[in-house]
Amino acid sequence: MSLLVVGLSHRSAPVSVLERASLNEDDRIKLLQDTVAAEPATEAAVLATCNRIELYADVDKFHAGVAELSTLLAQHSGVGLEELTPYLYVHYEDRAVHHLFSVACGLDSMVVGEGQILGQIKDSLARAQELHTAGRLLNDLFQQGLRVGKRAHSETGIDRAGQSLVTFGLEQLSQGADVQEWAHGKKALVIGAGSMSSLAAATLARAGVGEIVIANRTAERAERLAQILTEGDDTHVLARAVPMDAVPAELTRADIAVSCTGATGLVLTAETIAAALEGRTGAPAAVTEPDAEASEDGRPQAGPQAKAARGDVRETPLPPTAGEEGCPLDLATVEPGFSLLGESAVAGIDAATLEQHGTWVDNGTADRRYAAGRGVEADAELITALAATAATVGRIPERRRPEPAPVAPRPEPVLFVLDLAMPRDVDAAVHRLAGARLVDIESLAGASADAPMASDVDQVRRIVADEVAAFGAAQRAAHITPTVVALRTMAADVVTSEIARLEGRLPGLDDKHRAEITQTVRRVVDKLLHAPTVRVKQLAAEPGGAGYADALRTLFDLDPETVASVSRLGNGAAGADHTDDFDQNGKNRGPA
């Protein structure tokens, strides 16, 4: 086994990089085909979700495999290799198995324990099987990964450690309120009819929304999803399908909008959401920055007030501190953060020094450019007031920070938008629109980082460790099977040859005696080979046991091409009759 995985996920790369590197269906197919066509790889599978892109392959060379898979990922994602490389991770052999099993259990998901990843792994395997890029190794790996994931969910409470991405997103939209109470009676618009959108629609229906509108580029899929929601056993909600060009009008009626499509561009622009808000409220949507500043892509960041509360910003730029002629303060010891001319600079000094400092300020020897912005007169008045206090109490008792400027409260949202697409469907500038609340993949990544971990996670990790060990042992044992089969085939050929030679020397031998002699010779050969072949399989299953196959081929002078042909036929499909001549207790069951 030479399993290699190269990929990137929400744990290794920022959302902006994942967004650009996302693969559509055609990209994934071409990536698989190009991977198996490359020299180091014989099998390939792609696992691509909204927050991960991983390429699995069976390779014959590690370094060449890493280079080739990384290059192929860069080519098909459209992100340059030099830019992509810092965000890539590599797992090999047992570590690669451990990674997939952890992913299947939801341990590596943005929301720990979510079960949707199992469906995505199943889809990845099905795609590789359809394209004939999955051989024995990847078939075994992905099928076992699905079993491990199901075991983790059935034997532990990993589901309690987190929810599906949809549920988690709705919880973030409701800002901690009970989702069912929050969603009850609301009107919802779901854009897209794929697996994630369908899950979102079903979740909203079970939460008690009053109406769900499905918009999709393919009308038939939207209508089918609407019918399922209306007629489903666990969902009874008024649902209808609309074309994509009806989305702007439906937004003016919707309370909740969920979007998850495969579009490469924005589905909902800030202008579209603003128009919908105006249609709902009758007033233009204001752009607000409550306690936040917008980054280049519109995402909210910590604003001036929030930063000031943490003490990590300056009220105004500080003037140069070197060569301030005449200043009585030891500028090297002044803490940064506020004006050298103001309260922070003079906190704690005695009255005499404070008076001297005030004279220095009055004389205007401070930096003129700084004084023009700050106002020397204001600082002089402040120092005069502080001097009066110092004359009374002897010292300025403590350093005080300025009070943050009051911020107008952001209005309550009237439209809640959940963007589960990668790349994003909704313009990030919607974060700044008053009256709208947007939760997207980047928001969820930040929120899930602080989510509490359930105690069941440790139990799942133990399951993963056990399953990885068992899978490795099975793969190592399977690796020696073609050699064992080739050995038994050779032994059977020797028996056949010797029986034929005996018949030539004893032409009068009757059928009864010939059959008895043949059976006896086969029993002798099988008993001689049984213990070594059983033992070599046990030894090969242990870590470092790969060398036993080579030893067996050398000892019995087995033809390497014969072993290779057995392996190509399915790791022991040929000559299987000879491998099963004994039961588990080693008792001969007679000739086949």
PDB file of C-alpha atoms in Angstrom, residues 271-429:
ATOM      1  CA  GLU A 271     -27.578  45.574  -4.515  1.00  0.00           C
ATOM      2  CA  THR A 272     -30.116  42.730  -4.811  1.00  0.00           C
ATOM      3  CA  ILE A 273     -30.338  42.338  -1.041  1.00  0.00           C
ATOM      4  CA  ALA A 274     -30.543  46.114  -0.572  1.00  0.00           C
ATOM      5  CA  ALA A 275     -33.430  46.286  -3.057  1.00  0.00           C
ATOM      6  CA  ALA A 276     -35.187  43.461  -1.203  1.00  0.00           C
ATOM      7  CA  LEU A 277     -34.768  45.277   2.117  1.00  0.00           C
ATOM      8  CA  GLU A 278     -36.164  48.456   0.597  1.00  0.00           C
ATOM      9  CA  GLY A 279     -39.093  46.463  -0.757  1.00  0.00           C
ATOM     10  CA  ARG A 280     -39.803  45.094   2.707  1.00  0.00           C
ATOM     11  CA  THR A 281     -39.331  48.262   4.748  1.00  0.00           C
ATOM     12  CA  GLY A 282     -40.120  50.975   2.227  1.00  0.00           C
ATOM     13  CA  ALA A 283     -36.838  52.746   3.046  1.00  0.00           C
ATOM     14  CA  PRO A 284     -33.420  52.472   1.385  1.00  0.00           C
ATOM     15  CA  ALA A 285     -31.092  50.023   3.117  1.00  0.00           C
ATOM     16  CA  ALA A 286     -28.382  51.861   5.024  1.00  0.00           C
ATOM     17  CA  VAL A 287     -24.770  50.747   5.071  1.00  0.00           C
ATOM     18  CA  THR A 288     -23.672  50.456   8.688  1.00  0.00           C
ATOM     19  CA  GLU A 289     -20.410  49.691  10.389  1.00  0.00           C
ATOM     20  CA  PRO A 290     -21.448  49.168  14.012  1.00  0.00           C
ATOM     21  CA  ASP A 291     -18.285  48.687  15.979  1.00  0.00           C
ATOM     22  CA  ALA A 292     -16.704  47.217  12.867  1.00  0.00           C
ATOM     23  CA  GLU A 293     -14.731  48.111   9.819  1.00  0.00           C
ATOM     24  CA  ALA A 294     -15.192  46.341   6.517  1.00  0.00           C
ATOM     25  CA  SER A 295     -12.274  44.606   4.904  1.00  0.00           C
ATOM     26  CA  GLU A 296     -11.713  44.716   1.176  1.00  0.00           C
ATOM     27  CA  ASP A 297     -14.181  41.895   0.595  1.00  0.00           C
ATOM     28  CA  GLY A 298     -16.808  43.384   2.911  1.00  0.00           C
ATOM     29  CA  ARG A 299     -16.254  41.026   5.847  1.00  0.00           C
ATOM     30  CA  PRO A 300     -16.614  42.776   9.214  1.00  0.00           C
ATOM     31  CA  GLN A 301     -13.475  43.176  11.245  1.00  0.00           C
ATOM     32  CA  ALA A 302     -12.833  44.572  14.678  1.00  0.00           C
ATOM     33  CA  GLY A 303     -13.636  48.277  14.573  1.00  0.00           C
ATOM     34  CA  PRO A 304     -12.106  51.260  16.332  1.00  0.00           C
ATOM     35  CA  GLN A 305     -14.325  51.034  19.382  1.00  0.00           C
ATOM     36  CA  ALA A 306     -13.746  47.313  19.810  1.00  0.00           C
ATOM     37  CA  LYS A 307     -10.006  47.770  19.385  1.00  0.00           C
ATOM     38  CA  ALA A 308      -9.872  50.675  21.797  1.00  0.00           C
ATOM     39  CA  ALA A 309     -11.602  48.550  24.410  1.00  0.00           C
ATOM     40  CA  ARG A 310      -8.786  46.023  24.024  1.00  0.00           C
ATOM     41  CA  GLY A 311      -6.149  48.751  24.079  1.00  0.00           C
ATOM     42  CA  ASP A 312      -4.564  47.700  20.780  1.00  0.00           C
ATOM     43  CA  VAL A 313      -4.995  50.953  18.844  1.00  0.00           C
ATOM     44  CA  ARG A 314      -3.786  54.513  19.274  1.00  0.00           C
ATOM     45  CA  GLU A 315      -6.244  57.341  19.584  1.00  0.00           C
ATOM     46  CA  THR A 316      -4.083  59.332  17.088  1.00  0.00           C
ATOM     47  CA  PRO A 317      -0.687  58.711  15.490  1.00  0.00           C
ATOM     48  CA  LEU A 318       2.158  59.365  17.877  1.00  0.00           C
ATOM     49  CA  PRO A 319       4.765  62.002  17.020  1.00  0.00           C
ATOM     50  CA  PRO A 320       8.421  61.023  16.861  1.00  0.00           C
ATOM     51  CA  THR A 321       9.784  60.514  20.364  1.00  0.00           C
ATOM     52  CA  ALA A 322      13.477  61.053  19.649  1.00  0.00           C
ATOM     53  CA  GLY A 323      15.037  64.483  20.074  1.00  0.00           C
ATOM     54  CA  GLU A 324      12.060  66.243  21.707  1.00  0.00           C
ATOM     55  CA  GLU A 325      14.127  69.187  22.910  1.00  0.00           C
ATOM     56  CA  GLY A 326      13.075  70.610  26.224  1.00  0.00           C
ATOM     57  CA  CYS A 327      10.539  67.912  27.140  1.00  0.00           C
ATOM     58  CA  PRO A 328      10.969  67.083  30.857  1.00  0.00           C
ATOM     59  CA  LEU A 329       9.656  63.524  30.447  1.00  0.00           C
ATOM     60  CA  ASP A 330      11.741  60.415  29.892  1.00  0.00           C
ATOM     61  CA  LEU A 331      10.159  59.611  26.550  1.00  0.00           C
ATOM     62  CA  ALA A 332      11.758  56.176  26.400  1.00  0.00           C
ATOM     63  CA  THR A 333       9.691  55.075  29.406  1.00  0.00           C
ATOM     64  CA  VAL A 334       6.383  56.513  28.240  1.00  0.00           C
ATOM     65  CA  GLU A 335       3.900  53.774  27.429  1.00  0.00           C
ATOM     66  CA  PRO A 336       2.555  53.944  23.849  1.00  0.00           C
ATOM     67  CA  GLY A 337      -1.144  54.301  23.270  1.00  0.00           C
ATOM     68  CA  PHE A 338      -2.070  57.963  23.722  1.00  0.00           C
ATOM     69  CA  SER A 339      -0.835  61.489  23.145  1.00  0.00           C
ATOM     70  CA  LEU A 340       2.548  62.353  24.565  1.00  0.00           C
ATOM     71  CA  LEU A 341       1.047  65.740  25.288  1.00  0.00           C
ATOM     72  CA  GLY A 342      -2.040  64.448  27.030  1.00  0.00           C
ATOM     73  CA  GLU A 343      -3.131  62.544  30.079  1.00  0.00           C
ATOM     74  CA  SER A 344      -1.376  59.235  29.415  1.00  0.00           C
ATOM     75  CA  ALA A 345       2.000  60.941  29.229  1.00  0.00           C
ATOM     76  CA  VAL A 346       1.684  62.775  32.527  1.00  0.00           C
ATOM     77  CA  ALA A 347      -0.078  60.117  34.602  1.00  0.00           C
ATOM     78  CA  GLY A 348       1.861  59.468  37.785  1.00  0.00           C
ATOM     79  CA  ILE A 349       4.316  62.418  37.678  1.00  0.00           C
ATOM     80  CA  ASP A 350       4.592  64.892  40.469  1.00  0.00           C
ATOM     81  CA  ALA A 351       3.169  68.407  40.450  1.00  0.00           C
ATOM     82  CA  ALA A 352       6.504  70.196  39.794  1.00  0.00           C
ATOM     83  CA  THR A 353       7.314  68.115  36.756  1.00  0.00           C
ATOM     84  CA  LEU A 354       3.751  68.446  35.569  1.00  0.00           C
ATOM     85  CA  GLU A 355       4.023  72.247  35.710  1.00  0.00           C
ATOM     86  CA  GLN A 356       7.303  72.100  33.784  1.00  0.00           C
ATOM     87  CA  HIS A 357       5.659  69.890  31.187  1.00  0.00           C
ATOM     88  CA  GLY A 358       2.789  72.342  30.840  1.00  0.00           C
ATOM     89  CA  THR A 359       5.252  75.162  30.188  1.00  0.00           C
ATOM     90  CA  TRP A 360       6.923  73.050  27.500  1.00  0.00           C
ATOM     91  CA  VAL A 361       3.567  72.507  25.820  1.00  0.00           C
ATOM     92  CA  ASP A 362       2.648  76.215  26.027  1.00  0.00           C
ATOM     93  CA  ASN A 363       5.930  77.154  24.360  1.00  0.00           C
ATOM     94  CA  GLY A 364       4.953  74.999  21.376  1.00  0.00           C
ATOM     95  CA  THR A 365       8.209  73.050  21.154  1.00  0.00           C
ATOM     96  CA  ALA A 366       6.330  69.825  20.411  1.00  0.00           C
ATOM     97  CA  ASP A 367       5.990  68.451  16.895  1.00  0.00           C
ATOM     98  CA  ARG A 368       4.032  71.090  14.925  1.00  0.00           C
ATOM     99  CA  ARG A 369       2.447  68.652  12.549  1.00  0.00           C
ATOM    100  CA  TYR A 370       1.080  66.641  15.436  1.00  0.00           C
ATOM    101  CA  ALA A 371      -0.001  69.769  17.276  1.00  0.00           C
ATOM    102  CA  ALA A 372      -1.950  70.958  14.249  1.00  0.00           C
ATOM    103  CA  GLY A 373      -4.016  67.764  14.283  1.00  0.00           C
ATOM    104  CA  ARG A 374      -4.410  67.401  18.018  1.00  0.00           C
ATOM    105  CA  GLY A 375      -4.570  71.016  19.159  1.00  0.00           C
ATOM    106  CA  VAL A 376      -1.916  72.308  21.528  1.00  0.00           C
ATOM    107  CA  GLU A 377      -4.447  74.488  23.295  1.00  0.00           C
ATOM    108  CA  ALA A 378      -6.543  71.448  24.202  1.00  0.00           C
ATOM    109  CA  ASP A 379      -3.557  69.687  25.708  1.00  0.00           C
ATOM    110  CA  ALA A 380      -2.490  72.812  27.586  1.00  0.00           C
ATOM    111  CA  GLU A 381      -5.968  73.143  29.117  1.00  0.00           C
ATOM    112  CA  LEU A 382      -5.914  69.487  30.085  1.00  0.00           C
ATOM    113  CA  ILE A 383      -2.517  69.784  31.731  1.00  0.00           C
ATOM    114  CA  THR A 384      -3.619  72.914  33.619  1.00  0.00           C
ATOM    115  CA  ALA A 385      -6.576  70.999  35.014  1.00  0.00           C
ATOM    116  CA  LEU A 386      -4.382  68.072  35.916  1.00  0.00           C
ATOM    117  CA  ALA A 387      -1.894  70.389  37.596  1.00  0.00           C
ATOM    118  CA  ALA A 388      -4.647  71.648  39.882  1.00  0.00           C
ATOM    119  CA  THR A 389      -5.473  68.051  40.810  1.00  0.00           C
ATOM    120  CA  ALA A 390      -1.812  67.248  41.372  1.00  0.00           C
ATOM    121  CA  ALA A 391      -1.453  70.286  43.657  1.00  0.00           C
ATOM    122  CA  THR A 392      -4.244  68.851  45.818  1.00  0.00           C
ATOM    123  CA  VAL A 393      -3.388  65.154  45.931  1.00  0.00           C
ATOM    124  CA  GLY A 394       0.323  65.320  45.165  1.00  0.00           C
ATOM    125  CA  ARG A 395       0.320  63.036  42.125  1.00  0.00           C
ATOM    126  CA  ILE A 396      -1.854  62.011  39.186  1.00  0.00           C
ATOM    127  CA  PRO A 397      -3.160  58.785  40.709  1.00  0.00           C
ATOM    128  CA  GLU A 398      -3.723  56.595  37.675  1.00  0.00           C
ATOM    129  CA  ARG A 399      -3.815  56.436  33.941  1.00  0.00           C
ATOM    130  CA  ARG A 400      -7.302  56.650  32.491  1.00  0.00           C
ATOM    131  CA  ARG A 401      -8.348  55.688  29.012  1.00  0.00           C
ATOM    132  CA  PRO A 402     -10.771  57.794  26.995  1.00  0.00           C
ATOM    133  CA  GLU A 403     -14.355  56.624  26.864  1.00  0.00           C
ATOM    134  CA  PRO A 404     -15.302  55.038  23.502  1.00  0.00           C
ATOM    135  CA  ALA A 405     -17.501  57.115  21.283  1.00  0.00           C
ATOM    136  CA  PRO A 406     -21.160  56.086  21.417  1.00  0.00           C
ATOM    137  CA  VAL A 407     -22.294  53.902  18.507  1.00  0.00           C
ATOM    138  CA  ALA A 408     -25.789  53.911  17.123  1.00  0.00           C
ATOM    139  CA  PRO A 409     -27.395  50.480  17.599  1.00  0.00           C
ATOM    140  CA  ARG A 410     -27.767  48.377  14.470  1.00  0.00           C
ATOM    141  CA  PRO A 411     -31.430  47.848  13.580  1.00  0.00           C
ATOM    142  CA  GLU A 412     -32.908  44.392  14.059  1.00  0.00           C
ATOM    143  CA  PRO A 413     -32.572  42.332  10.867  1.00  0.00           C
ATOM    144  CA  VAL A 414     -35.646  41.690   8.757  1.00  0.00           C
ATOM    145  CA  LEU A 415     -33.863  39.349   6.328  1.00  0.00           C
ATOM    146  CA  PHE A 416     -31.646  36.472   7.459  1.00  0.00           C
ATOM    147  CA  VAL A 417     -29.273  35.116   4.808  1.00  0.00           C
ATOM    148  CA  LEU A 418     -27.348  31.829   5.054  1.00  0.00           C
ATOM    149  CA  ASP A 419     -24.691  31.244   2.384  1.00  0.00           C
ATOM    150  CA  LEU A 420     -23.414  27.652   2.358  1.00  0.00           C
ATOM    151  CA  ALA A 421     -21.773  27.765  -1.067  1.00  0.00           C
ATOM    152  CA  MET A 422     -18.101  27.552  -1.914  1.00  0.00           C
ATOM    153  CA  PRO A 423     -17.277  29.747  -3.732  1.00  0.00           C
ATOM    154  CA  ARG A 424     -19.684  32.116  -2.046  1.00  0.00           C
ATOM    155  CA  ASP A 425     -23.122  32.818  -3.526  1.00  0.00           C
ATOM    156  CA  VAL A 426     -23.782  35.978  -1.529  1.00  0.00           C
ATOM    157  CA  ASP A 427     -21.793  39.212  -1.724  1.00  0.00           C
ATOM    158  CA  ALA A 428     -19.819  39.642   1.526  1.00  0.00           C
ATOM    159  CA  ALA A 429     -20.782  43.342   1.486  1.00  0.00           C
TER     160      ALA A 429
END
